[in-house]
Short mmCIF file of C-alpha atoms in Angstrom, two decimals:
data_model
loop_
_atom_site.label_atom_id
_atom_site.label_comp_id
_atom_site.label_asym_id
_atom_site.label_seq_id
_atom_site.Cartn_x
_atom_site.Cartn_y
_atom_site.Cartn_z
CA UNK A 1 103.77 86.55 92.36
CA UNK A 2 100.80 88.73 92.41
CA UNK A 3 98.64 86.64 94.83
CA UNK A 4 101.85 86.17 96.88
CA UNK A 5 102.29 90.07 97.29
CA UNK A 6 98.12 90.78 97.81
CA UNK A 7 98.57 87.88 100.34
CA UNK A 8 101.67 89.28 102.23
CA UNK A 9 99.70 92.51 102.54
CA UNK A 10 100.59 94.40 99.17
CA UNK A 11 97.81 97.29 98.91
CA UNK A 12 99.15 98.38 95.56
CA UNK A 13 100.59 96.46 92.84
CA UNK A 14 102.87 98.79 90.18
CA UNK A 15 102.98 97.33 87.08
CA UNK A 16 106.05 97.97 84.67
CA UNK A 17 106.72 97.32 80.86
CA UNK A 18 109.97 99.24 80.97
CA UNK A 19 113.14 99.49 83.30
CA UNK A 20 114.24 102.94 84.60
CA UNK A 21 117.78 101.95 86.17
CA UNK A 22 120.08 104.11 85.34
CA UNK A 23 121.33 103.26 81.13
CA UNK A 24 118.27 100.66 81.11
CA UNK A 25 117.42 99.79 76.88
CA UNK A 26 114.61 101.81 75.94
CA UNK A 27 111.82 99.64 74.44
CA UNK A 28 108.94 100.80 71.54
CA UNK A 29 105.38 102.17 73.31
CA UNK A 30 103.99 99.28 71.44
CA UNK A 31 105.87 96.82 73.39
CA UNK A 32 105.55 98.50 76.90
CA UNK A 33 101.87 98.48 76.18
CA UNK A 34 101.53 94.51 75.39
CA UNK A 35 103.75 93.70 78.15
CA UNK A 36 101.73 95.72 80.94
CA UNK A 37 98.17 95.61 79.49
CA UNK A 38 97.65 92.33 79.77
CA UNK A 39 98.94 92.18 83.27
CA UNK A 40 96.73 94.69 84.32
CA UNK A 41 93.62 92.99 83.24
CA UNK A 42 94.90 89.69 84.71
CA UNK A 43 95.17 91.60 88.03
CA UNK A 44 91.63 93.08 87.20
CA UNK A 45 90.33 89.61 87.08
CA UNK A 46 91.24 88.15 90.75
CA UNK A 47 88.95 88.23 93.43
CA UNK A 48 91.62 88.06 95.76
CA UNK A 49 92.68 91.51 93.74
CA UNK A 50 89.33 93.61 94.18
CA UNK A 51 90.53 95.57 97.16
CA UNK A 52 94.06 96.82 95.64
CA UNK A 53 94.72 99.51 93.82
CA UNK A 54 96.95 99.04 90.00
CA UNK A 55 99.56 101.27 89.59
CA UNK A 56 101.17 101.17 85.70
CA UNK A 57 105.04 102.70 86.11
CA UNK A 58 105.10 104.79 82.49
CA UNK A 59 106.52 107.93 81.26
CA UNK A 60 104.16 107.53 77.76
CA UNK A 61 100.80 108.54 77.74
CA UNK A 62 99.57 106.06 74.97
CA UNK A 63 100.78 103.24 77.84
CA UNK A 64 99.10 105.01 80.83
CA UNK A 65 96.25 105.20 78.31
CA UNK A 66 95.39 101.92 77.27
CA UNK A 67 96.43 100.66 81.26
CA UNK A 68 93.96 103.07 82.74
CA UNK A 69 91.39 101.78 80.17
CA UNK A 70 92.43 97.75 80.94
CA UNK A 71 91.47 98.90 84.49
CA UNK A 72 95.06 101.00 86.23
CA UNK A 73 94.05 103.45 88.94
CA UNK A 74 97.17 105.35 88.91
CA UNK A 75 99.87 106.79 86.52
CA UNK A 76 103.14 106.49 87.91
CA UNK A 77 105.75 108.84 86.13
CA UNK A 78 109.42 108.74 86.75
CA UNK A 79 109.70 111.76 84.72
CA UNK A 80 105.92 113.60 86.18
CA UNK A 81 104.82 114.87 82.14
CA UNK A 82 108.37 116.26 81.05
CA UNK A 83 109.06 113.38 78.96
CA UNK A 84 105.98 112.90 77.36
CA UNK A 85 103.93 116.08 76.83
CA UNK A 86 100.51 114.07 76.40
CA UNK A 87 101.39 112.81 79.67
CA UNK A 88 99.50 115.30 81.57
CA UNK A 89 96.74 116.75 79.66
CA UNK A 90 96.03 112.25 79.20
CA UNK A 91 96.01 112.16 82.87
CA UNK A 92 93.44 114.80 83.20
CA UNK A 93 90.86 113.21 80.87
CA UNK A 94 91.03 109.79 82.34
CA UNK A 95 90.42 111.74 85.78
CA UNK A 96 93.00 109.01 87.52
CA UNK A 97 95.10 109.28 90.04
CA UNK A 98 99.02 110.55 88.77
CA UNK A 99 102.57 109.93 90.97
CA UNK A 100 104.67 113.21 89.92
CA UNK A 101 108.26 112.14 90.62
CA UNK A 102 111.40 114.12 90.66
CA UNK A 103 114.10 113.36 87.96
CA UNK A 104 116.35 114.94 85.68
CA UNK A 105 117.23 113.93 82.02
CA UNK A 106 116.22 110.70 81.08
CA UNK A 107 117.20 107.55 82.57
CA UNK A 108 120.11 107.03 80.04
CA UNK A 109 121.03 110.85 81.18
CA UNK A 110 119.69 111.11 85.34
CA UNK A 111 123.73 110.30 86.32
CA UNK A 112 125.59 113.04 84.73
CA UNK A 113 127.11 115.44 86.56
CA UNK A 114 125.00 118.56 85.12
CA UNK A 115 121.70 116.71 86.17
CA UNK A 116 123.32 115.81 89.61
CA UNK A 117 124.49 119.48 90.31
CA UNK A 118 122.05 121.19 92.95
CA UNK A 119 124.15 124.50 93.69
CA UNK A 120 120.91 125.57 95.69
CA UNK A 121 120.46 122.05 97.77
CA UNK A 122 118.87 119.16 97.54
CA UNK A 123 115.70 119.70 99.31
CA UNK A 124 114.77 123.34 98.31
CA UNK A 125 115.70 122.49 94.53
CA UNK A 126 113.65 119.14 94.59
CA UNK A 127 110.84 121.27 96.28
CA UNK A 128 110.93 123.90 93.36
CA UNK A 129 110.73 121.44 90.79
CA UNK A 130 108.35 119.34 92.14
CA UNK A 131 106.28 122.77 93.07
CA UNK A 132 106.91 123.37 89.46
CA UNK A 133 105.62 119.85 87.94
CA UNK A 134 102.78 120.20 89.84
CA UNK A 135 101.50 123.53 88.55
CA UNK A 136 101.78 122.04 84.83
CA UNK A 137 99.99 119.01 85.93
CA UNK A 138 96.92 121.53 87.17
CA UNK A 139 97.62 123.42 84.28
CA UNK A 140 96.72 121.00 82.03
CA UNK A 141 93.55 119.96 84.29
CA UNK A 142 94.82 117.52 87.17
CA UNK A 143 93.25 118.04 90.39
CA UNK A 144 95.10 118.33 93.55
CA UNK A 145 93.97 115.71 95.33
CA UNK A 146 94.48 113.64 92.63
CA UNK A 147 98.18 113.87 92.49
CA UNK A 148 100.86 112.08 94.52
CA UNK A 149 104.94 113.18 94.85
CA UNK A 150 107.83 111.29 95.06
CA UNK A 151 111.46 112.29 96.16
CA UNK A 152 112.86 110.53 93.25
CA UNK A 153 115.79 108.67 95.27
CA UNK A 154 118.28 107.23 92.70
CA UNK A 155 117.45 109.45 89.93
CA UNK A 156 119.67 112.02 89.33
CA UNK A 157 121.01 112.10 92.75
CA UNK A 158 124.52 111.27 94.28
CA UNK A 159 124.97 108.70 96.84
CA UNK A 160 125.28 111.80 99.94
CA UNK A 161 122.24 113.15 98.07
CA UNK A 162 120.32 110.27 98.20
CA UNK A 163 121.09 109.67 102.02
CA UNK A 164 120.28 113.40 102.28
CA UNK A 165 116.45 113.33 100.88
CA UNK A 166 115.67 110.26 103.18
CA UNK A 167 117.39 112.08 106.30
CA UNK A 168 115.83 115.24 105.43
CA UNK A 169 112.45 114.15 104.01
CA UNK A 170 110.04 115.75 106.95
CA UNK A 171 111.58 118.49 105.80
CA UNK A 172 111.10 118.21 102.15
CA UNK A 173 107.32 117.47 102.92
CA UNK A 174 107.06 120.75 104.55
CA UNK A 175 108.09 122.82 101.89
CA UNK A 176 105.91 125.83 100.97
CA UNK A 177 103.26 124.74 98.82
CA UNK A 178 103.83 120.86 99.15
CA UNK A 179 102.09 120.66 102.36
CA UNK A 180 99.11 118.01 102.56
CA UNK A 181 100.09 116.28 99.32
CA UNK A 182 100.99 112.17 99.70
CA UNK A 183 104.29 111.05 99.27
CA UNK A 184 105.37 107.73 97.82
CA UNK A 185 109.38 106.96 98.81
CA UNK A 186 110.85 104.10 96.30
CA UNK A 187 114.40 102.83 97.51
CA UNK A 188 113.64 99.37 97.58
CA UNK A 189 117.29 97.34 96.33
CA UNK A 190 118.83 100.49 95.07
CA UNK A 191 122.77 100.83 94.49
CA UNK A 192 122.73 103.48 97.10
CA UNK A 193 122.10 100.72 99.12
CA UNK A 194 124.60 98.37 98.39
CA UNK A 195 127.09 100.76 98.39
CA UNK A 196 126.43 101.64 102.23
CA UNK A 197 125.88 98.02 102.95
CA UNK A 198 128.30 96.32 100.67
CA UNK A 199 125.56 94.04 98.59
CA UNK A 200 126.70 94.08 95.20
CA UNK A 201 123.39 91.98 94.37
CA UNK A 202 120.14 93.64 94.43
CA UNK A 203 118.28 90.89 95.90
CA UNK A 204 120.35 90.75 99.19
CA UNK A 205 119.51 94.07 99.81
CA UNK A 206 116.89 93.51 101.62
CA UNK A 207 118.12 94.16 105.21
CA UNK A 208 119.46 97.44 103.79
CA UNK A 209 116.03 98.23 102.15
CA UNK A 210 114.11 97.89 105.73
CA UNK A 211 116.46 100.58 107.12
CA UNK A 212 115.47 103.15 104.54
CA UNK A 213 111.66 101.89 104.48
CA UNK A 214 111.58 102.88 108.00
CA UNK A 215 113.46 106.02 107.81
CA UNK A 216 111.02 106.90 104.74
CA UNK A 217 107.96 105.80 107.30
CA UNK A 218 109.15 108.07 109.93
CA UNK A 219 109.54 110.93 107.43
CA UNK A 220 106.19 110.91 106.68
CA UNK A 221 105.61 108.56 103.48
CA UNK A 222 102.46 107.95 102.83
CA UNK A 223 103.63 104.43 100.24
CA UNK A 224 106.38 102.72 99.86
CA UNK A 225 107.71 100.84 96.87
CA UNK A 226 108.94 97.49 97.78
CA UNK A 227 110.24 93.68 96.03
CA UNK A 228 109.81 92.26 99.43
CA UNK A 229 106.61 92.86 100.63
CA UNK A 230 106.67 90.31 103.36
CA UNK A 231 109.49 91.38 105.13
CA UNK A 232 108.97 94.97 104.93
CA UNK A 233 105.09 94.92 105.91
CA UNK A 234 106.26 93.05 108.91
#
């Protein structure tokens, strides 16, 4: 799988030990760790791999830790520090490269109404508390250019409010103090998906995946998170 996706033109490969869908099992540190490490190094060790950059998905810092150390590039936190306060102040020493995304709650928690209501909007309360995640990050010593943001479709959103932040996403970008900073966009198979399209199975949502890579492209992503990364390179 991993020389299929460098081969189809993968530039990133984002390794995960746990699920984040919505009421996914939580598993021990211990076990993330010894599921993602060794992938990591394996990745580490392929020629074919020396041009692409390791991303290890993790909201633990004892994970993004001992993946940085096995040779990960970049943190990628659903939950950017809040669930993990070592997160950030971990990311700073290793001097790495951090994706902030937007949630809130957990992921058994992201779908409840409270942490779904945005009486202020969508965009301009995503803004703020991205705005905000990013202050603690360079609070606790991570530089600016070493941070990426991401939208955080499917987490904590509604279906409209899903369709909203990819419709609206130029405008997201453009929010005071956000300017400049990459974005990474991850709807790849989502159940907002098959709910506009009808695919109750992830895997044949790959039509309806193209649709939002492109609308995400034409906002002004700078990465996309993909399972089919033939089709959508193409």
């Amino acid at each position: 799988t991993i020389l299929a996706h460098i081969a189809a033109g993968a530039t990133i490969l984002d390794v995960g030990g746990q699920s984040s869908r919505p009421n996914a099992p939580d598993v021990s540190a211990d076990e993330e760790a010894a599921r993602v490490v060794p992938v990591v190094r394996l990745i580490r060790s392929l020629p074919e791999a020396a041009g692409v950059a390791v991303s290890v998905d993790t909201y633990r810092a004892s994970v993004a830790a001992a993946a940085v150390n096995a040779g990960a590039d970049i943190v990628n936190d659903i939950s950017a520090g809040l669930l993990d306060p070592d997160m950030l102040p971990t990311v700073a020493r290793l001097g790495c490269t951090v994706c902030l995304m937007h949630m809130r709650g957990t992921p058994a928690t992201m779908t409840s109404r409270e942490n779904c209501t945005y009486p202020h909007g969508v965009i301009p309360t995503v803004a703020s508390e991205l705005l905000s995640r990013i202050a603690a990050a360079e609070a606790a010593g991570v530089r600016r250019w070493r941070i990426i943001l991401d939208p955080g479709i499917g987490f904590a959103k509604t279906q409209s409010q899903n369709l909203e932040l990819l419709r609206r996403f130029g405008e997201l970008r453009n929010s005071e103090g956000l300017r400049g900073l990459p974005w990474l966009v991850g709807t790849s198979r989502k159940g907002f998906i098959g709910r506009v399209t009808g695919e109750t199975e992830a895997r044949d949502r790959t039509w309806g995946t193209a649709v939002t890579v492109a609308a995400a492209v034409q906002g002004g992503a700078d990465v996309v998170r993909v399972h089919d990364v033939a089709e959508m390179v193409k």
